[in-house]
Every structure is written in C-alpha cells, then in structure tokens.
Coordinates of C-alpha atoms in Angstrom, one line a residue:
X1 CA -30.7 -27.7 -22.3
X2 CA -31.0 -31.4 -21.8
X3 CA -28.2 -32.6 -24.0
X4 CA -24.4 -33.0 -22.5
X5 CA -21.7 -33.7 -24.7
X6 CA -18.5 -35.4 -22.8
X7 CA -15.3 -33.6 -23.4
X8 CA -12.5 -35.7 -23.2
X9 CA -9.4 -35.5 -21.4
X10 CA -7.5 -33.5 -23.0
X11 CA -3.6 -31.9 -21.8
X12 CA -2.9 -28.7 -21.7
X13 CA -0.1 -26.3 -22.0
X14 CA 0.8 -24.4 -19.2
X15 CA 1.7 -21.0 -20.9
X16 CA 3.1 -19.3 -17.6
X17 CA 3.2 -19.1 -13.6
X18 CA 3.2 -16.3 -11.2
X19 CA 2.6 -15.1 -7.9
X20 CA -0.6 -13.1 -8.6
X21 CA -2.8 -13.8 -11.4
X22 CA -5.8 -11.2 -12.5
X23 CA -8.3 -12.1 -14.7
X24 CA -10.1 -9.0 -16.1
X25 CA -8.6 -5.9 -16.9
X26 CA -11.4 -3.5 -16.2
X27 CA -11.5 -0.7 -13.2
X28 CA -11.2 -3.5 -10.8
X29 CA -8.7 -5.7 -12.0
X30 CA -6.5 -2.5 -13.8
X31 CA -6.2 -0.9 -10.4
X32 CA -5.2 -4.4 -8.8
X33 CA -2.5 -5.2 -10.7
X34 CA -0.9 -1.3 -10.8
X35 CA -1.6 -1.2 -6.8
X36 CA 0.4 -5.3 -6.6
X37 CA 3.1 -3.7 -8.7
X38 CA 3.7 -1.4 -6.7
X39 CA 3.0 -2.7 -3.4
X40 CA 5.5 -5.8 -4.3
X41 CA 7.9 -4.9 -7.4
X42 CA 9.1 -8.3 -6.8
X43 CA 6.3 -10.5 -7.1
X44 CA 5.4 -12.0 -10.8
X45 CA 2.0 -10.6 -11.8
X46 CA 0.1 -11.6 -15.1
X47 CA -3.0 -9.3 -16.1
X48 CA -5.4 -11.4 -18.2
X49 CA -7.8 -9.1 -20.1
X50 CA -10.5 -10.9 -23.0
X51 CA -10.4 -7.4 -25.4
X52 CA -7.2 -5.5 -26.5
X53 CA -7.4 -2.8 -23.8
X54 CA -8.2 -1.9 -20.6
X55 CA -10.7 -0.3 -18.5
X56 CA -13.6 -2.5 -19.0
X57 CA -16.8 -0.4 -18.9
X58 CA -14.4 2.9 -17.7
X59 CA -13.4 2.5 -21.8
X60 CA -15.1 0.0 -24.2
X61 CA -18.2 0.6 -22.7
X62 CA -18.3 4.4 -23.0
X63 CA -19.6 4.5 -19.5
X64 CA -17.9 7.9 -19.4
X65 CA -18.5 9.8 -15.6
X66 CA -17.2 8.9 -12.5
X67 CA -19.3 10.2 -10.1
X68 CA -19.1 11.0 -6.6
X69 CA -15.8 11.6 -6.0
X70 CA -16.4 14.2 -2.7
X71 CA -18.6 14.8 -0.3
X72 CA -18.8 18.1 0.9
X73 CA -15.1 20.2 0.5
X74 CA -13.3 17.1 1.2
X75 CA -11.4 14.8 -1.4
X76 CA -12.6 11.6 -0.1
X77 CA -11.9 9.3 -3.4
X78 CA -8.6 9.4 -4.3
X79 CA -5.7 6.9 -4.9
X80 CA -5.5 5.2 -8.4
X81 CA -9.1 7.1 -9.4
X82 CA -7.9 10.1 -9.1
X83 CA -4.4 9.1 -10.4
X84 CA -6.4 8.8 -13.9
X85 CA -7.2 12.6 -13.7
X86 CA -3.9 14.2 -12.6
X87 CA -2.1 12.0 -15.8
X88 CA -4.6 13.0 -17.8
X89 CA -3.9 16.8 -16.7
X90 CA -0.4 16.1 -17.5
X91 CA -0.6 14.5 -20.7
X92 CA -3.5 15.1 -22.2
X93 CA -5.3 18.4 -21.4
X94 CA -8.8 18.9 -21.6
X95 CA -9.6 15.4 -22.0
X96 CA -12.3 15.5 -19.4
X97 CA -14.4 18.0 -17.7
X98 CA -15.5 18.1 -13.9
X99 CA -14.9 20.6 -10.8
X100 CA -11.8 21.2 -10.0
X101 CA -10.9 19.3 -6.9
X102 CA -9.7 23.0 -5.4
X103 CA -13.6 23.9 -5.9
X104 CA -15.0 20.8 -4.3
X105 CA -17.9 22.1 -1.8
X106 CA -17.7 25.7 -2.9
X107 CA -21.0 27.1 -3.6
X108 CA -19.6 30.3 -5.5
X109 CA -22.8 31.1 -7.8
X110 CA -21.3 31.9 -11.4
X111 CA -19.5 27.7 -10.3
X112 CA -23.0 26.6 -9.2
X113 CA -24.5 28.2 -12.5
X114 CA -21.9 26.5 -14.8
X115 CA -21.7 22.7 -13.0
X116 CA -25.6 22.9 -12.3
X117 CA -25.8 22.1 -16.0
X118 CA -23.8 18.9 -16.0
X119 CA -25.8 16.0 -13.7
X120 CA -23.7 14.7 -10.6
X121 CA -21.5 18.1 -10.8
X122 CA -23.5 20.2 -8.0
X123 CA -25.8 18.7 -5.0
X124 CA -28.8 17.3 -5.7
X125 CA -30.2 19.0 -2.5
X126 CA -29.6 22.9 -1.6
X127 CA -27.9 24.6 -1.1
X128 CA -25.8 23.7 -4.3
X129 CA -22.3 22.9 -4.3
X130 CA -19.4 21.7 -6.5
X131 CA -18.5 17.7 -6.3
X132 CA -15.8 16.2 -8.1
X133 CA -17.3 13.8 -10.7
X134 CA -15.4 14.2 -13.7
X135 CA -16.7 13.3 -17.2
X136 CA -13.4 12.3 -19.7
X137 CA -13.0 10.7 -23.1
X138 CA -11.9 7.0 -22.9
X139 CA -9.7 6.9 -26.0
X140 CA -7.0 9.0 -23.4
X141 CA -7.5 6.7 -20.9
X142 CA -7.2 3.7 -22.9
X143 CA -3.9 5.2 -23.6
X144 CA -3.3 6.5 -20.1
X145 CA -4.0 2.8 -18.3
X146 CA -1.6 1.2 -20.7
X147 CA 0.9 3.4 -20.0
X148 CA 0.4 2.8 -16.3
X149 CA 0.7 -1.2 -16.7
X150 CA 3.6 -0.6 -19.3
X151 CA 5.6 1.4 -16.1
X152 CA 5.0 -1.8 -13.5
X153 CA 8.1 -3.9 -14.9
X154 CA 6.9 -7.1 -13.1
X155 CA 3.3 -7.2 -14.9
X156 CA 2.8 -9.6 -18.0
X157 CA -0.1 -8.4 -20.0
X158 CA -2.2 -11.2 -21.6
X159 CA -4.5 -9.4 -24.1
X160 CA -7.4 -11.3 -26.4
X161 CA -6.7 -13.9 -23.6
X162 CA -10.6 -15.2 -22.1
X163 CA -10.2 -17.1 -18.5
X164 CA -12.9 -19.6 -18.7
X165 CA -12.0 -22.0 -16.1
X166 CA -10.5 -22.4 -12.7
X167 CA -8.0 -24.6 -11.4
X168 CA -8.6 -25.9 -8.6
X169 CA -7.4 -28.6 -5.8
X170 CA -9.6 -29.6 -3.2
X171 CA -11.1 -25.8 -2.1
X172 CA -7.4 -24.2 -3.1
X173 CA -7.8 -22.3 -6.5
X174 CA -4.3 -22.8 -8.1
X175 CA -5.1 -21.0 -11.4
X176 CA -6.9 -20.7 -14.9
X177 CA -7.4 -22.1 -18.1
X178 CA -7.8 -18.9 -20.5
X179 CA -8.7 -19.3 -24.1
X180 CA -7.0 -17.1 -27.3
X181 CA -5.7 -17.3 -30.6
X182 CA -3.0 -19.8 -29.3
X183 CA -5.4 -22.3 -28.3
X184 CA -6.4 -23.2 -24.9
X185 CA -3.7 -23.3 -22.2
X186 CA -3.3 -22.9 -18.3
X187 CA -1.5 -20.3 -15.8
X188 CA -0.7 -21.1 -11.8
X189 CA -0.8 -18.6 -9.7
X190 CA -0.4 -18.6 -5.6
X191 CA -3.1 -15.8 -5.4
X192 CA -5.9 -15.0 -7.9
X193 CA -7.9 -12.4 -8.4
X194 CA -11.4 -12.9 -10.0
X195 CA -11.8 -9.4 -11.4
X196 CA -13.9 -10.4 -14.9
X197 CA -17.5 -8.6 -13.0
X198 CA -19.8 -11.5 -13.7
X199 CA -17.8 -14.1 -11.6
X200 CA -16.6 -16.5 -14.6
X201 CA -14.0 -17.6 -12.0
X202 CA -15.9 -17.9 -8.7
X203 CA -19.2 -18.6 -10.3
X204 CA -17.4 -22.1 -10.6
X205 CA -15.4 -22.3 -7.5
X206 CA -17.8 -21.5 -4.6
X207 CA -20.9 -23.9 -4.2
X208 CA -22.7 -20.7 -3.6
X209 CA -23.2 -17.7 -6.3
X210 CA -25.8 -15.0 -5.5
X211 CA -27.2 -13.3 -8.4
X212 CA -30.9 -12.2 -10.1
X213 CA -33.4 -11.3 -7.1
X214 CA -36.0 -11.0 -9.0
X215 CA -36.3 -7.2 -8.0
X216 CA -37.1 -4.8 -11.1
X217 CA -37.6 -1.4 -11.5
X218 CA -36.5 2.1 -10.3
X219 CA -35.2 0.6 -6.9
X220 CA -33.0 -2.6 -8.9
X221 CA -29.8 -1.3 -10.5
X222 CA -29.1 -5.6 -10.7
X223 CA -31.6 -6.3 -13.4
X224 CA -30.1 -4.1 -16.2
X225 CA -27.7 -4.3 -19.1
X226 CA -26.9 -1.0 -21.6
X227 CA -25.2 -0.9 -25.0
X228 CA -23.3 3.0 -24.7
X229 CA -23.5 5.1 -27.9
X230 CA -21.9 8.8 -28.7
X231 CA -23.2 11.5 -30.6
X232 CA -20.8 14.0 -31.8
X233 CA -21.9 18.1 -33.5
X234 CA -24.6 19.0 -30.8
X235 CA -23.9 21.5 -28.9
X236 CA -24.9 20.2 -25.2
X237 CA -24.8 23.2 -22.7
X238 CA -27.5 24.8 -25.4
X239 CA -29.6 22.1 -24.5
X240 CA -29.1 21.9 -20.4
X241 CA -30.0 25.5 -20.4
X242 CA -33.2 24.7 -22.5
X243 CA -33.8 22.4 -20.0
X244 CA -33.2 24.6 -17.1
X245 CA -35.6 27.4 -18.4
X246 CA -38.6 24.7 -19.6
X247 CA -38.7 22.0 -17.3
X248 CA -42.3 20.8 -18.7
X249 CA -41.0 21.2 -22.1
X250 CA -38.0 19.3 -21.5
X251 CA -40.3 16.8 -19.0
X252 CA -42.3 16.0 -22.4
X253 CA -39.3 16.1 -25.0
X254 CA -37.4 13.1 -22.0
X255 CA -40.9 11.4 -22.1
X256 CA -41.2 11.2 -26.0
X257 CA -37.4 10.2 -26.1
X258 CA -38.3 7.1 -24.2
X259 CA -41.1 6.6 -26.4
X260 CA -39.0 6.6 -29.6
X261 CA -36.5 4.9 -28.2
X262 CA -38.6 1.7 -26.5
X263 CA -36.7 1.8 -23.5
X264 CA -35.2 4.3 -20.8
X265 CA -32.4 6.4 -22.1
X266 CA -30.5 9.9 -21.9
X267 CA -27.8 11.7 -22.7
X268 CA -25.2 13.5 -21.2
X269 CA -21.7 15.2 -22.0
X270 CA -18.6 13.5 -23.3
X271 CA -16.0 15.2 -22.1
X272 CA -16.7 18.3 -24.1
X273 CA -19.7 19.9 -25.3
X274 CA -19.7 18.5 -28.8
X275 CA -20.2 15.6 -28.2
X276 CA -22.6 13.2 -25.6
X277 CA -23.0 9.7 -24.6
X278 CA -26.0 8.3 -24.4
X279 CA -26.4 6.0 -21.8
X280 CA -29.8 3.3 -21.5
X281 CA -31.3 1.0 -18.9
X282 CA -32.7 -2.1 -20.4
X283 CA -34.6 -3.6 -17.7
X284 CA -35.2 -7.3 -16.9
X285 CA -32.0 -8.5 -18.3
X286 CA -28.9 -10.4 -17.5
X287 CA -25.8 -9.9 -19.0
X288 CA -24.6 -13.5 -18.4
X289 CA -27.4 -14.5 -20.2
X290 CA -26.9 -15.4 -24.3
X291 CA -30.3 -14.1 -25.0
X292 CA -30.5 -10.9 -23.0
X293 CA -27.5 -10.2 -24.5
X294 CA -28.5 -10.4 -27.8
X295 CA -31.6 -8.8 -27.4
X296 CA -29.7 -5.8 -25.6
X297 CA -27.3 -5.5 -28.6
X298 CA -30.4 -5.2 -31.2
X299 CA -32.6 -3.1 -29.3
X300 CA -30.3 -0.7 -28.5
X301 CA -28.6 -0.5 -32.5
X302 CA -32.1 -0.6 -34.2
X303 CA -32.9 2.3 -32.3
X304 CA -30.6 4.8 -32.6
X305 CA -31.7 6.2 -35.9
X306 CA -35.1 6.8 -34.7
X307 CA -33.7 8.5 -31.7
X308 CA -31.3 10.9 -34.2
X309 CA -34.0 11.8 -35.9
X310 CA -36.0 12.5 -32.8
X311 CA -33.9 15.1 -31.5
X312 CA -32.8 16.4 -34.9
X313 CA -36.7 17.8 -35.1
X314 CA -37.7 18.4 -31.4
X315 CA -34.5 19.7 -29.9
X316 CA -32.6 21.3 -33.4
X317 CA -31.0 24.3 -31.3
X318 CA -29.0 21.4 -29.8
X319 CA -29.1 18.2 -32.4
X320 CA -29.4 19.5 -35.8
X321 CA -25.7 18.7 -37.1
X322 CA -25.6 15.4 -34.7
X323 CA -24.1 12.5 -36.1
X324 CA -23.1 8.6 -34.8
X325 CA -19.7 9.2 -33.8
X326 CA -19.6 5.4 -32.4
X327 CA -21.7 2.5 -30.4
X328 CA -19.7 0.8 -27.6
X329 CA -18.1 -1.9 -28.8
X330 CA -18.9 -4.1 -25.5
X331 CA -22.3 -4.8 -23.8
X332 CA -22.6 -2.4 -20.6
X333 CA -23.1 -4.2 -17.6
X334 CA -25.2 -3.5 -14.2
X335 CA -25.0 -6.6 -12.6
X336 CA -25.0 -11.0 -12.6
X337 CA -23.3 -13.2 -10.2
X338 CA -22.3 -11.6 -6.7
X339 CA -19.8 -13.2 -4.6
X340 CA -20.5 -15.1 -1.4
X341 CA -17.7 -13.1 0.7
X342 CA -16.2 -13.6 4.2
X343 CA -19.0 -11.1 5.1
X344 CA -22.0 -10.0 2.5
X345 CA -22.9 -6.8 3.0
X346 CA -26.8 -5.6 3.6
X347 CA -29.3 -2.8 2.9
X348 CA -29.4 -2.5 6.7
X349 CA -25.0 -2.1 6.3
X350 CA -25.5 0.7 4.0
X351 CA -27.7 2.6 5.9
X352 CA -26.6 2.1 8.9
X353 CA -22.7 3.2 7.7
X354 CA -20.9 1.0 10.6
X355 CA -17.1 0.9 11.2
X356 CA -14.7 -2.2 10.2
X357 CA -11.5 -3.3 11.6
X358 CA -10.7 -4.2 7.8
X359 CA -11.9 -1.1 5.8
X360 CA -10.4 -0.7 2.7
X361 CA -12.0 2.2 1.2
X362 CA -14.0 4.8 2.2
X363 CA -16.7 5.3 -0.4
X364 CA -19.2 8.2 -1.2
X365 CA -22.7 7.4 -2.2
X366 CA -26.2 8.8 -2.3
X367 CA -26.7 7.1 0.9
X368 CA -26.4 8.3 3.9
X369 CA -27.0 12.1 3.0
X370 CA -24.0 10.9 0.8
X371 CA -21.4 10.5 3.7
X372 CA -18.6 8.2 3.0
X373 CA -19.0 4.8 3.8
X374 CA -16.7 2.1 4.9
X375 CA -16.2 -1.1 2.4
X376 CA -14.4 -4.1 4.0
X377 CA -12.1 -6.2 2.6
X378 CA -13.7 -8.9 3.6
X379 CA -16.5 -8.3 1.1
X380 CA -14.2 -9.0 -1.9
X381 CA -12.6 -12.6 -0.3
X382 CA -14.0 -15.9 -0.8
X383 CA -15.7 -17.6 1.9
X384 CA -15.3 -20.7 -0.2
X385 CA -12.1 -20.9 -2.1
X386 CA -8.9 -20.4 -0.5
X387 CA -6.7 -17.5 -2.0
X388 CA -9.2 -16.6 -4.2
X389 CA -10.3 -12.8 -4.4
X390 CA -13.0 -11.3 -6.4
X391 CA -12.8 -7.3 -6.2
X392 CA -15.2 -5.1 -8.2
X393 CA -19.0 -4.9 -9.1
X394 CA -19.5 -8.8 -8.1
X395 CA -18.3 -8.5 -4.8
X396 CA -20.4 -9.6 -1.8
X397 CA -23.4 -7.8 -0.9
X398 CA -27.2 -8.4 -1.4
X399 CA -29.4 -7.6 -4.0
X400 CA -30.2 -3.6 -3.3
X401 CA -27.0 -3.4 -1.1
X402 CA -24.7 -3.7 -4.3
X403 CA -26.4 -0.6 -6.0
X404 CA -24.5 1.8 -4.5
X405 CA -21.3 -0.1 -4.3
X406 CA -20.6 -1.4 -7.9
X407 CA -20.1 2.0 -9.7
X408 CA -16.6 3.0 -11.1
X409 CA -14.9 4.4 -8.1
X410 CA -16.2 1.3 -5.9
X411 CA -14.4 -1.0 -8.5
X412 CA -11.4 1.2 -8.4
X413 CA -10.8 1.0 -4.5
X414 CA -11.8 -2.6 -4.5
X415 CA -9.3 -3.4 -6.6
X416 CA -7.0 -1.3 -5.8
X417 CA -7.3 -3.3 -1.8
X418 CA -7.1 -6.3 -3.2
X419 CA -4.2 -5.6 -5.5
X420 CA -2.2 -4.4 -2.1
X421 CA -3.5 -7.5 -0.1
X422 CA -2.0 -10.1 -2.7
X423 CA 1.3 -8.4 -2.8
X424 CA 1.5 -8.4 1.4
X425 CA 0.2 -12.2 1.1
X426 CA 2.5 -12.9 -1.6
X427 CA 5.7 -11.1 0.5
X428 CA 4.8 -12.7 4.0
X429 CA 3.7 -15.7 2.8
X430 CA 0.3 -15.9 4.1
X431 CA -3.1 -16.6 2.8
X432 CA -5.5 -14.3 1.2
X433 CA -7.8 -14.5 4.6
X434 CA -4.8 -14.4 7.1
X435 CA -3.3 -11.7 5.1
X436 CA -1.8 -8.9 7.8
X437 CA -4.6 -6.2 7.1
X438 CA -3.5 -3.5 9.1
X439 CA 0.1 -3.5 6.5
X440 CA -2.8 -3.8 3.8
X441 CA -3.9 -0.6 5.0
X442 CA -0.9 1.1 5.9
X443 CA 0.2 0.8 2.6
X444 CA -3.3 2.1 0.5
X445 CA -3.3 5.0 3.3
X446 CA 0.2 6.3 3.6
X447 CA 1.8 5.4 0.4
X448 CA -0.8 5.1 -2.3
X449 CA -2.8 8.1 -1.0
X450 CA -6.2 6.0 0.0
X451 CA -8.0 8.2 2.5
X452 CA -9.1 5.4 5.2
X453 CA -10.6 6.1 8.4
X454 CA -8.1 5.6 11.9
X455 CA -5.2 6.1 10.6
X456 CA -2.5 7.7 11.8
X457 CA -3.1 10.4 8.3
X458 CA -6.2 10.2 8.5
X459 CA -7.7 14.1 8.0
X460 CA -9.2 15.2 11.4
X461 CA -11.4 18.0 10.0
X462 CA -13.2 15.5 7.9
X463 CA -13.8 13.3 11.0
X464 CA -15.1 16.0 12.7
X465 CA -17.4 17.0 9.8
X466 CA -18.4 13.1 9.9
X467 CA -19.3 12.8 13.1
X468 CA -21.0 15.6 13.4
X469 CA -23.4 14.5 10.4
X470 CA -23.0 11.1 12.9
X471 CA -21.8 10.0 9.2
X472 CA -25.4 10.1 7.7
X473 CA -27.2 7.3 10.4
X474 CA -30.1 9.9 10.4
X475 CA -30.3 10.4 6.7
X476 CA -33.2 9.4 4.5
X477 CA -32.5 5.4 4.0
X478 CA -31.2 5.2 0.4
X479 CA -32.9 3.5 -2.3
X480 CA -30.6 2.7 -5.4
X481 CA -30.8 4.2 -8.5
X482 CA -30.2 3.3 -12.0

C-alpha cells in the first residue's frame, strides 16, 4: 500500500470517563470486568465489546469445550470458569455435558467407558481417568455472562462499540477512541485493559508487537484461523462408539473428511448428543490479516455442503438426518499480535514449570505430564505503556510458548487477574506495575476462589501430589497442539 491519505484534525466527543476501561468483551475481558466489580464496587468500569454479546470465541465463535479443567482428582481451575458451570447448573440444566467435578480423577470403568467417548474427558495416557472439561451450549451462556455484568452495578456496557485507537500521552495510555452507530467518540480511563485478542490497542502503543513466526504445522497453534459450524439430528455417541470398535475404518472415514473438506477439520459434541460442532484449522493464516480472513470465511462456507453430504453417505448410522443448524457468526481465532510483557514467557518456561513471586493462575496443560503451571502477572502488563494491561490470548510469551496458554481457561484467569489488579491499583492509587500483588492475590485466592500456589488456602494434598510429580520437570517436553 503506497498511498496515504491525510486525515484531518478532527474533535471528538468524549462519550464517557472511568476508572477502568476494557476493551473486548470475550473470556478475557468478561472475566476482567466481573472480577474489577467485585474486587472494587466503587470504581467506575466501562466494558467496550464490538458485537452485541459477550464471550468472544466462548459464544460467537461456537468454540464450545473448555478443556483441562483438573489434573488428576484435584479442581485446579476454578474461579469465574467454573462460576459459568455452577450458574448454568442453577439456571439452566443440562446445558452442557462434562465430568462431574465430584468424579474428577476417578477411574471407575462404566465412567471411563462413557467419558472415553467424548475427547479431553478421560486421560490421554493410562490408566484412564475423568477430567473436568465440560462441553455447553453458548446461547446459555450468552445469557448467563449478561446476567453476570447486569449484577455488577458499577459496569457500563458499551455494545456494537469498536475501540480502534488509543489515547495516549507521552508512554501514559489515557484511553480510546471507539467507533459505533453514534459516530466516533473517545473514553479516559486511569487503567485500561487491552482485552480485544489481536492487540488493536497495544499493537499501537508499544514500539514492539511480537506476532507471525513463521512456524507452520502440527507444532504452530499461531498460524491458524477457524470459522465454527454446528450440525444438529446426528446422533454422536453412535458414531464415537463406531470409532472405538474400527479405528482403521474411522482412520480412513477422518482422512477422506479432510479430503472433502480441503483443509483439517472434525467434529465433536455440542453439549448434547444431537447435535456437534465442527471445529477446523486453516493453516498459514492470520486473522488480522483482510485477506486471510476472507479467504477463511469462504473456504470454510463453500465447504460445508460437500462435507454434509460426506458423512450423510459414509457415516449414515450417525449423519443421515443431519442438518446446518448454524455457522459462527465471527471468525475463530488462534493467534496475531502478542504482547511485549514485563516478562515474555518461553518454551524453556513451560517446560521447565518454575515458581513466581506474582502468579496469578495456576494453569493445567498438556505440558508437563499436564501438572499445573504457574502464569505471572507480569506476562499480561506492558513493558511499554504505562497502566496499560493486555490479559488473554495476546499476552506475552513466544511463538510455541503461547500454545498452551491462550485457550479458554488461560483467558479466563488472565483476565480475571487483571480485572483484580485494576481494582487494587485503582483503590490504592498506584500504577498498573507498582500495583500491591500480594492484595492482588489475596483477593483471587481467598475471595474469588482462584486456587494459587503459597497461600495461606492453598490445598496441601495437591502440593504434595505436585511435588512428588516434581510438578512435571521430568515429563516429555510439550509440543503444542492445534
């Protein structure tokens, strides 16, 4: 592009200002702005979110599992993740399917048999047992995450509402410029958070951005964008137990599936099992990128006819009533800008699982013989721009290191810290980086039920169990997945 057009100055309307100002209201940015609320029930918070709901990928991309939610019997993930699952048991029964979290690490056969059918419910090495990875339907939790903003009095919800631009003095971020129906106009805020995925707010703040390696393939989950579909009248444990029974049918009927298709995809229960989501990995492809985009958008649509009628004829015992029950209405996203942090986390960090003095989460993964790890807040904080935090799957960490940390429950936490360290800044009047970390973590351990390591709460049997794994150092070094 060798053209520039010169805007001119133009003056803007400031529409509001607050203490704490999120842009993007997916996982991330939800769970901030529930977690500031109630951290600091005094402080002014605006949620800025581009569609008309919430949950980002969790809902309008029908990315519809959260996996890993255990590791062994212990309920290591918890806090606003699995807040989404006990309102859901309240208010909605039945609208998801997993283990229950009194089953996690049970390896009761007629449990194995049943959750052995449903990927990321059982070990993937033996012996088998139950892990809590529950699969739901998003329309409830569209429902459910309005209903927890609508119950934190001091959040202003700014729907259809696009931040485009920071503002900024000197290396002091001091709000955004947002774009929507009403015309462009600007919001201050003492803290923001940058919780949009692809960095639209620190990708023009910080003088550094890391983003596309270059790295493709199996072992690059960074490279990939998805455009979610669901497919309702099949009848989905008929097929797992097919599968079971002929692996090297069901090895050819995957392999054709891919070839009708064009690109990698599967399928995999909804929430129920008459319906499935199928999920895809386009490879090679940005999703801040106008063309990858589009190309994702058009692959993806123009093929899922061919694939219908694929498994209509191979598979009929499962497909033969299916039908297009609906395509995601927002592009699903792996990964684009990452964030140069306070400290950027490594390969050699994952597997090597140390301890920090600022852990904010304490994450399960595949690595590590799956152990939980320990993310730092210092990951999600500008090194750059002062008050300035950028939760989520953009936060700082190399190119293979962010596989295993940008997934659903790693956005949750994430946020969920940073939401809790903008409402301590924003009552002690500090900084973002000065921010008093131990209250930080005081307050996600002992009052919004965020397991953490060293804490006064903090489950002994579980340490034990850890350190006599010696949290996974030994384990096969992990390679990320797709």
């Amino acid at each position: 592009m060798s053209q520039i057009y010169l805007e001119e100055a133009n003056k803007l309307p400031v529409y509001d200002e607050c203490d704490i100002l999120i842009v993007g209201g997916g996982a991330a940015g939800h769970s901030a702005a529930v977690a500031a609320s109630r951290a600091n029930p005094d402080a002014k918070i605006i949620l800025m979110e581009r569609y008309g709901y919430f949950g980002g990928n969790v809902t309008g991309g029908l990315v519809l599992m959260v996996p890993s939610l255990s590791w062994g019997k212990f309920s290591v993930i918890r806090g606003l993740q699995e807040e989404w699952f006990s309102r859901l048991d309240a208010k909605a029964p039945g609208s998801y399917m997993s283990p229950k979290l009194e089953d996690i690490g049970k390896d009761t056969p007629a449990l194995v048999d049943r959750w052995g059918l449903v990927h990321g419910c059982t070990t993937f090495s033996e012996p088998k047992t139950l892990v809590r990875a529950p699969y739901y339907e998003p329309n409830h939790l569209k429902i459910e995450f309005d209903l927890m903003v609508q119950e934190c009095k001091n959040v202003k919800m700014l729907l259809h509402s696009w931040g485009t631009k920071p503002i900024m003095e000197g290396n002091v971020i001091k709000g955004v410029i947002f774009e929507s129906k009403e015309g462009r106009k600007a919001v201050f805020a003492k803290i923001v958070i940058d919780a949009t995925g692809d960095g639209d707010i620190f990708g023009q703040t910080d003088p550094i951005c890391h983003g596309k390696s270059g790295l493709t393939g199996e072992d690059q989950r960074d490279d990939q964008t998805a455009l979610v579909w669901r497919c309702g009248g099949v009848d989905y444990e008929a097929y797992a137990r097919w599968l079971r029974a002929n692996p090297v049918e069901g090895k050819n009927f995957i392999n054709g599936l891919f070839e009708v298709a064009g690109y990698k995809t599967m399928f995999f229960p909804a929430g129920c099992n008459d319906t499935v989501w199928f999920n895809n990995w386009i490879s090679g492809m940005n999703c801040i990128d106008l063309d990858d985009i589009r190309a994702t958008e058009l692959l993806v649509r123009n093929s899922i006819r061919r694939i219908l009628d694929y498994c209509k004829e191979t598979i009929p015992f499962c497909f033969k009533d299916a039908y297009i029950v609906d395509i995601a209405p927002q592009l699903g996203t792996r990964g684009s800008r990452r964030l140069d942090g306070e400290l950027y986390i490594t390969m050699a960090d994952i597997n090597a699982n140390p301890a920090y003095d600022d852990v904010i989460a304490w994450s399960t993964t595949h690595s590590c013989g799956g152990a939980p790890l320990e993310i730092p807040f210092r990951c999600i904080v500008s090194k750059a721009t002062e008050n300035l935090m950028a939760p989520g799957r953009h936060l700082s960490a190399d190119e293979r290191a962010i596989g295993p940390l940008q997934l659903i429950p790693q956005c949750v936490q994430t946020g969920q810290a940073a939401g809790v360290a903008a409402a301590v800044a924003i009552k002690d009047g500090t900084t973002v980086k000065t921010v008093d970390i131990k209250k930080v973590q005081y307050i996600l351990s002992h009052e919004q039920d965020v397991p953490l390591p060293r804490q006064d709460n903090t489950d002994p049997e579980l340490v034990a169990a850890l350190e006599a794994f010696d949290y996974g150092r030994n384990a096969k070094p992990f390679r990320p997945g797709n």
